[in-house]
Coordinates of C-alpha atoms in Angstrom, one line a residue:
X1 CA 0.0 0.0 0.0
X2 CA 1.3 3.5 -0.9
X3 CA 1.1 6.5 1.3
X4 CA -1.6 8.1 -0.9
X5 CA -3.7 4.9 -0.7
X6 CA -3.4 4.8 3.0
X7 CA -4.3 8.4 3.3
X8 CA -7.4 7.9 1.1
X9 CA -8.6 5.0 3.2
X10 CA -8.2 7.0 6.5
X11 CA -9.6 10.2 5.0
X12 CA -6.4 12.1 6.0
X13 CA -3.8 14.0 4.1
X14 CA -0.5 12.2 3.1
X15 CA 1.4 14.8 5.2
X16 CA -0.5 13.8 8.3
X17 CA 0.3 10.1 7.8
X18 CA 4.0 11.0 7.3
X19 CA 4.1 13.1 10.4
X20 CA 2.5 10.4 12.5
X21 CA 5.2 8.0 11.5
X22 CA 8.3 10.3 11.6
X23 CA 7.2 12.9 14.2
X24 CA 4.3 11.4 16.2
X25 CA 4.5 14.1 18.8
X26 CA 3.1 16.5 16.2
X27 CA -0.1 14.5 15.7
X28 CA -3.1 14.3 18.0
X29 CA -3.1 11.1 20.0
X30 CA -6.4 9.7 18.7
X31 CA -5.4 10.4 15.1
X32 CA -1.9 9.0 15.6
X33 CA -3.2 5.7 17.1
X34 CA -5.7 5.3 14.2
X35 CA -2.9 5.9 11.7
X36 CA -0.4 3.5 13.4
X37 CA -3.1 0.8 13.6
X38 CA -3.7 1.1 9.9
X39 CA 0.1 1.1 9.2
X40 CA 0.4 -2.1 11.2
X41 CA -2.6 -3.8 9.6
X42 CA -1.5 -3.1 6.0
X43 CA 2.3 -3.6 6.6
X44 CA 3.0 -0.1 5.1
X45 CA 6.6 0.9 5.0
X46 CA 7.8 4.4 4.2
X47 CA 10.0 4.9 1.1
X48 CA 13.2 6.0 2.8
X49 CA 14.9 6.9 -0.5
X50 CA 12.0 9.1 -1.6
X51 CA 12.0 10.8 1.8
X52 CA 15.7 11.4 1.6
X53 CA 15.4 13.0 -1.8
X54 CA 12.6 15.3 -0.6
X55 CA 14.7 16.3 2.5
X56 CA 17.9 16.7 0.5
X57 CA 19.8 14.3 2.8
X58 CA 19.7 10.9 4.3
X59 CA 21.2 8.9 7.2
X60 CA 23.2 6.9 4.7
X61 CA 26.9 6.8 3.8
X62 CA 28.2 5.7 0.4
X63 CA 31.2 3.3 0.4
X64 CA 33.0 2.5 -2.9
X65 CA 35.6 -0.3 -2.9
X66 CA 37.8 -1.1 -5.8
X67 CA 37.2 -4.9 -5.7
X68 CA 34.6 -6.3 -3.3
X69 CA 35.7 -9.8 -3.7
X70 CA 39.1 -8.9 -2.4
X71 CA 39.0 -9.8 1.4
X72 CA 40.8 -6.6 2.3
X73 CA 38.1 -4.4 0.9
X74 CA 35.2 -6.6 2.1
X75 CA 36.6 -6.5 5.6
X76 CA 37.1 -2.7 5.5
X77 CA 33.5 -2.2 4.2
X78 CA 32.2 -4.4 7.0
X79 CA 34.1 -2.4 9.6
X80 CA 32.7 0.8 8.3
X81 CA 29.2 -0.6 8.4
X82 CA 29.6 -1.7 11.9
X83 CA 30.8 1.7 13.0
X84 CA 28.1 3.8 11.3
X85 CA 25.2 1.5 12.3
X86 CA 25.9 2.3 15.9
X87 CA 25.0 5.9 15.1
X88 CA 21.7 5.0 13.2
X89 CA 23.3 5.2 9.8
X90 CA 23.4 2.7 7.0
X91 CA 25.8 2.0 4.1
X92 CA 25.3 1.8 0.4
X93 CA 28.3 -0.3 -0.8
X94 CA 29.4 -0.1 -4.4
X95 CA 32.0 -2.2 -6.2
X96 CA 34.1 -0.2 -8.7
X97 CA 35.7 -3.5 -9.9
X98 CA 39.0 -1.6 -10.5
X99 CA 37.2 0.3 -13.3
X100 CA 37.3 4.1 -13.5
X101 CA 34.0 4.0 -15.5
X102 CA 32.2 2.0 -12.8
X103 CA 33.7 4.2 -10.1
X104 CA 32.3 7.3 -11.8
X105 CA 28.9 5.6 -12.1
X106 CA 28.9 4.7 -8.4
X107 CA 29.8 8.3 -7.4
X108 CA 26.9 9.7 -9.5
X109 CA 24.5 7.1 -8.0
X110 CA 25.5 8.0 -4.4
X111 CA 25.1 11.7 -5.2
X112 CA 21.6 11.1 -6.5
X113 CA 20.7 9.1 -3.3
X114 CA 21.8 12.2 -1.3
X115 CA 24.2 10.2 0.9
X116 CA 25.8 12.3 3.7
X117 CA 29.3 11.3 2.8
X118 CA 31.4 9.0 0.6
X119 CA 34.2 6.7 1.7
X120 CA 36.1 5.3 -1.3
X121 CA 39.2 3.6 -2.7
X122 CA 40.3 5.4 -5.8
X123 CA 40.7 3.4 -9.0
X124 CA 43.1 5.8 -10.6
X125 CA 40.5 7.3 -13.0
X126 CA 39.3 10.8 -13.7
X127 CA 39.0 13.0 -10.6
X128 CA 36.5 15.4 -12.2
X129 CA 33.4 13.8 -10.5
X130 CA 35.2 13.8 -7.1
X131 CA 36.2 17.5 -7.6
X132 CA 32.6 18.4 -8.4
X133 CA 31.1 16.5 -5.4
X134 CA 33.7 18.1 -3.2
X135 CA 32.8 21.6 -4.5
X136 CA 29.1 20.8 -3.7
X137 CA 30.1 20.1 -0.1
X138 CA 30.1 16.3 -0.1
X139 CA 32.4 14.9 2.6
X140 CA 34.9 12.6 0.9
X141 CA 37.2 10.2 2.7
X142 CA 39.7 8.2 0.7
X143 CA 40.9 4.8 2.0
X144 CA 44.0 2.8 1.0
X145 CA 44.7 4.9 -2.1
X146 CA 44.9 8.6 -2.8
X147 CA 43.5 10.6 -5.7
X148 CA 45.8 13.6 -4.9
X149 CA 42.7 15.8 -4.8
X150 CA 43.5 18.6 -2.4
X151 CA 41.4 19.0 0.8
X152 CA 40.2 15.4 1.0
X153 CA 40.5 13.3 4.2
X154 CA 42.3 10.0 3.8
X155 CA 43.2 6.8 5.7
X156 CA 46.3 5.3 4.2
X157 CA 48.9 2.7 5.0
X158 CA 52.7 3.3 5.2
X159 CA 53.2 1.2 2.1
X160 CA 56.9 2.0 1.9
X161 CA 57.4 0.7 5.4
X162 CA 55.5 -2.5 4.5
X163 CA 57.7 -3.1 1.5
X164 CA 60.8 -2.4 3.5
X165 CA 59.9 -4.9 6.1
X166 CA 59.4 -7.5 3.4
X167 CA 62.7 -6.7 1.7
X168 CA 64.7 -6.7 5.0
X169 CA 63.2 -10.1 5.9
X170 CA 64.3 -11.7 2.7
X171 CA 67.7 -10.0 2.8
X172 CA 68.2 -11.2 6.3
X173 CA 67.7 -14.8 5.1
X174 CA 70.5 -14.3 2.6
X175 CA 68.5 -13.8 -0.6
X176 CA 69.9 -11.6 -3.3
X177 CA 68.0 -12.7 -6.4
X178 CA 64.7 -11.2 -5.2
X179 CA 61.7 -10.4 -7.5
X180 CA 58.6 -8.4 -7.0
X181 CA 55.1 -8.6 -8.5
X182 CA 53.9 -5.0 -7.9
X183 CA 50.6 -3.2 -8.5
X184 CA 49.8 -0.7 -11.2
X185 CA 51.9 2.5 -11.0
X186 CA 48.9 4.7 -11.6
X187 CA 47.8 3.8 -8.0
X188 CA 49.6 5.2 -5.0
X189 CA 49.7 1.7 -3.4
X190 CA 51.4 0.3 -6.5
X191 CA 54.0 3.0 -6.7
X192 CA 54.8 3.2 -3.0
X193 CA 55.2 -0.6 -2.5
X194 CA 57.5 -0.8 -5.5
X195 CA 59.5 2.2 -4.6
X196 CA 59.8 1.2 -0.9
X197 CA 61.0 -2.3 -1.9
X198 CA 63.5 -1.0 -4.4
X199 CA 64.9 1.5 -2.0
X200 CA 65.3 -1.1 0.8
X201 CA 67.2 -3.4 -1.5
X202 CA 69.4 -0.6 -2.7
X203 CA 70.2 0.3 0.9
X204 CA 71.6 -3.2 1.3
X205 CA 73.6 -2.9 -1.9
X206 CA 71.2 -5.1 -4.0
X207 CA 69.8 -3.9 -7.3
X208 CA 66.2 -4.8 -8.2
X209 CA 66.8 -5.7 -11.9
X210 CA 64.1 -5.0 -14.5
X211 CA 63.8 -8.7 -15.2
X212 CA 62.8 -9.3 -11.6
X213 CA 60.2 -6.5 -11.6
X214 CA 56.7 -7.4 -12.8
X215 CA 53.8 -4.9 -12.8
X216 CA 50.4 -6.5 -12.2
X217 CA 46.9 -5.0 -11.8
X218 CA 46.1 -6.3 -8.2
X219 CA 44.0 -9.1 -9.7
X220 CA 44.6 -12.8 -9.5
X221 CA 45.3 -13.4 -13.2
X222 CA 48.1 -10.9 -13.4
X223 CA 49.8 -12.5 -10.4
X224 CA 49.7 -15.9 -12.2
X225 CA 51.0 -14.4 -15.5
X226 CA 53.8 -12.4 -13.8
X227 CA 55.0 -15.4 -11.7
X228 CA 55.0 -17.7 -14.8
X229 CA 57.2 -15.2 -16.6
X230 CA 59.6 -15.1 -13.6
X231 CA 59.9 -18.8 -13.5
X232 CA 61.1 -18.8 -17.2
X233 CA 64.1 -16.7 -16.5
X234 CA 67.6 -18.2 -17.0
X235 CA 68.3 -17.4 -13.3
X236 CA 64.9 -17.5 -11.6
X237 CA 64.5 -15.6 -8.3
X238 CA 65.1 -17.3 -5.0
X239 CA 62.6 -15.1 -3.3
X240 CA 59.4 -13.3 -4.4
X241 CA 57.4 -10.4 -2.9
X242 CA 53.8 -10.1 -4.1
X243 CA 52.2 -6.8 -3.4
X244 CA 48.6 -7.9 -2.6
X245 CA 46.7 -11.0 -1.7
X246 CA 44.8 -11.4 -5.0
X247 CA 48.0 -11.5 -7.0
X248 CA 49.5 -13.8 -4.5
X249 CA 46.6 -16.3 -5.1
X250 CA 47.7 -16.2 -8.8
X251 CA 51.3 -16.6 -7.9
X252 CA 50.6 -19.6 -5.8
X253 CA 48.7 -21.2 -8.7
X254 CA 51.6 -20.7 -11.1
X255 CA 54.2 -22.1 -8.6
X256 CA 52.0 -25.2 -7.8
X257 CA 51.5 -25.7 -11.6
X258 CA 55.3 -25.6 -12.1
X259 CA 55.9 -28.0 -9.2
X260 CA 58.1 -25.4 -7.3
X261 CA 58.6 -26.2 -3.7
X262 CA 57.9 -23.4 -1.2
X263 CA 60.2 -22.4 0.6
X264 CA 62.9 -24.9 -0.4
X265 CA 63.0 -23.6 -4.0
X266 CA 61.5 -20.1 -3.6
X267 CA 60.6 -17.9 -0.6
X268 CA 57.4 -16.0 -0.6
X269 CA 56.1 -12.9 1.1
X270 CA 52.7 -11.3 0.4
X271 CA 50.9 -8.1 1.3
X272 CA 47.6 -8.6 3.2
X273 CA 46.9 -11.1 6.0
X274 CA 43.8 -12.6 4.5
X275 CA 42.1 -15.5 6.3
X276 CA 43.4 -18.2 3.9
X277 CA 47.1 -17.1 4.2
X278 CA 47.7 -19.1 7.4
X279 CA 46.0 -22.2 6.1
X280 CA 47.9 -22.7 2.8
X281 CA 50.8 -25.1 2.8
X282 CA 53.2 -23.7 3.9
X283 CA 51.5 -20.8 5.7
X284 CA 52.4 -17.5 4.2
X285 CA 54.7 -14.9 5.7
X286 CA 52.9 -11.6 5.1
X287 CA 52.8 -7.9 5.6
X288 CA 49.7 -7.3 7.6
X289 CA 47.5 -4.2 7.3
X290 CA 45.3 -3.1 10.3
X291 CA 42.2 -3.8 8.1
X292 CA 39.4 -3.1 10.5
X293 CA 41.2 0.0 11.7
X294 CA 40.9 1.4 8.2
X295 CA 37.1 1.2 8.5
X296 CA 37.0 2.6 12.1
X297 CA 39.2 5.6 11.3
X298 CA 37.3 6.3 8.1
X299 CA 34.0 6.4 10.0
X300 CA 35.6 8.6 12.6
X301 CA 36.7 11.1 10.0
X302 CA 33.2 11.2 8.5
X303 CA 31.7 12.0 11.9
X304 CA 34.2 14.8 12.4
X305 CA 33.3 16.3 9.0
X306 CA 29.6 15.9 9.8
X307 CA 30.1 17.9 13.0
X308 CA 31.9 20.8 11.3
X309 CA 35.6 20.1 10.8
X310 CA 36.7 21.7 7.6
X311 CA 40.5 21.1 7.6
X312 CA 41.6 17.9 5.8
X313 CA 43.1 15.1 7.9
X314 CA 45.3 12.3 6.7
X315 CA 45.8 9.3 9.0
X316 CA 48.7 6.9 8.2
X317 CA 48.4 3.4 9.6
X318 CA 51.4 1.1 10.2
X319 CA 51.9 -2.4 8.7
X320 CA 53.5 -5.3 10.5
X321 CA 55.5 -8.4 9.4
X322 CA 54.0 -11.7 10.3
X323 CA 56.6 -14.5 9.9
X324 CA 55.3 -17.9 9.0
X325 CA 56.8 -20.8 7.0
X326 CA 56.9 -19.6 3.4
X327 CA 60.4 -18.2 3.7
X328 CA 63.7 -20.0 4.3
X329 CA 67.4 -19.1 4.4
X330 CA 69.2 -19.3 1.2
X331 CA 71.9 -22.0 1.0
X332 CA 75.2 -21.8 -0.9
X333 CA 75.5 -23.7 -4.2
X334 CA 78.0 -26.5 -4.4
X335 CA 81.3 -25.5 -6.1
X336 CA 80.9 -25.3 -9.9
X337 CA 77.1 -25.6 -9.9
X338 CA 75.1 -23.0 -11.7
X339 CA 72.1 -22.0 -9.6
X340 CA 69.6 -21.7 -12.4
X341 CA 70.5 -25.2 -13.7
X342 CA 70.1 -26.7 -10.3
X343 CA 66.8 -25.0 -9.9
X344 CA 65.5 -26.3 -13.2
X345 CA 66.6 -29.8 -12.2
X346 CA 64.5 -29.6 -9.1
X347 CA 67.4 -28.7 -6.8
X348 CA 67.4 -26.0 -4.1
X349 CA 66.4 -22.7 -5.8
X350 CA 67.6 -20.9 -2.8
X351 CA 71.1 -21.6 -3.8
X352 CA 73.1 -18.7 -5.1

């Protein structure tokens, strides 16, 4: 039953019905009771979206993640939802699917729904829509990645530190032929993890050669393809750092397919402590992000904006190294043995 149909049945105006539901103190007790009884009998539910459009605002926050099937983003979105629901707000969650076009569509949709703010992970696309929404007064909070749009709040990770922790761990185990499968350089996360890793190796006197540098797209297929190429090198790496969990899933598939033993033939470190990382064989050494903290801090910045803060705030979270069993010390090659040849015969790829 619609609002108009309910009003017609009761012989009242639609505005009186609406007030009885949203502001019952403004309606006479007898009229209010008659309305609420009819609402209950007919199972009438107000159209929250229509009401939001009429009022010009809603108790809703928009959340755009770049890949909802990525456990990192689904956990962040859940953490945001948990935080805002405690304040009587709800979330509209959109999946940009690493597509600038889908991200722009999601931004337009959320603007039409009159959400009170948008928390999003930038895909690296055009910032024109973001700039327009910002000019219209929409609170914008970026998570994980930056668009470099001035004046926007952000919750980010110290990606360079995470990459350095990974590099130093592998160097400490004696590895020198170290490769990386990094993310796209159009994204701050891709650039910072690659630059941090390269710098940490350089500080130890190790050069990250171009042949050991693969650029993926943070999706599983690119991790598989990049790792397959690395395995075909004349001198395959003895250690591999993969810059997110989705690409690591692809890397693991390529290594299993090639029959490579982890960590005897290659040591592995991945970004993101997803649930499955400790259950694979062997359990993965990882760079952990404080995933739920991303959501909590993003919600906190939204409330601050809602209550009048105008100066932009950037919060940088710290990663940590979680050592498991996917890395092992490198062992010297026997005299006269070529490491790459031994690796291809199934010997210890950790030999240098």
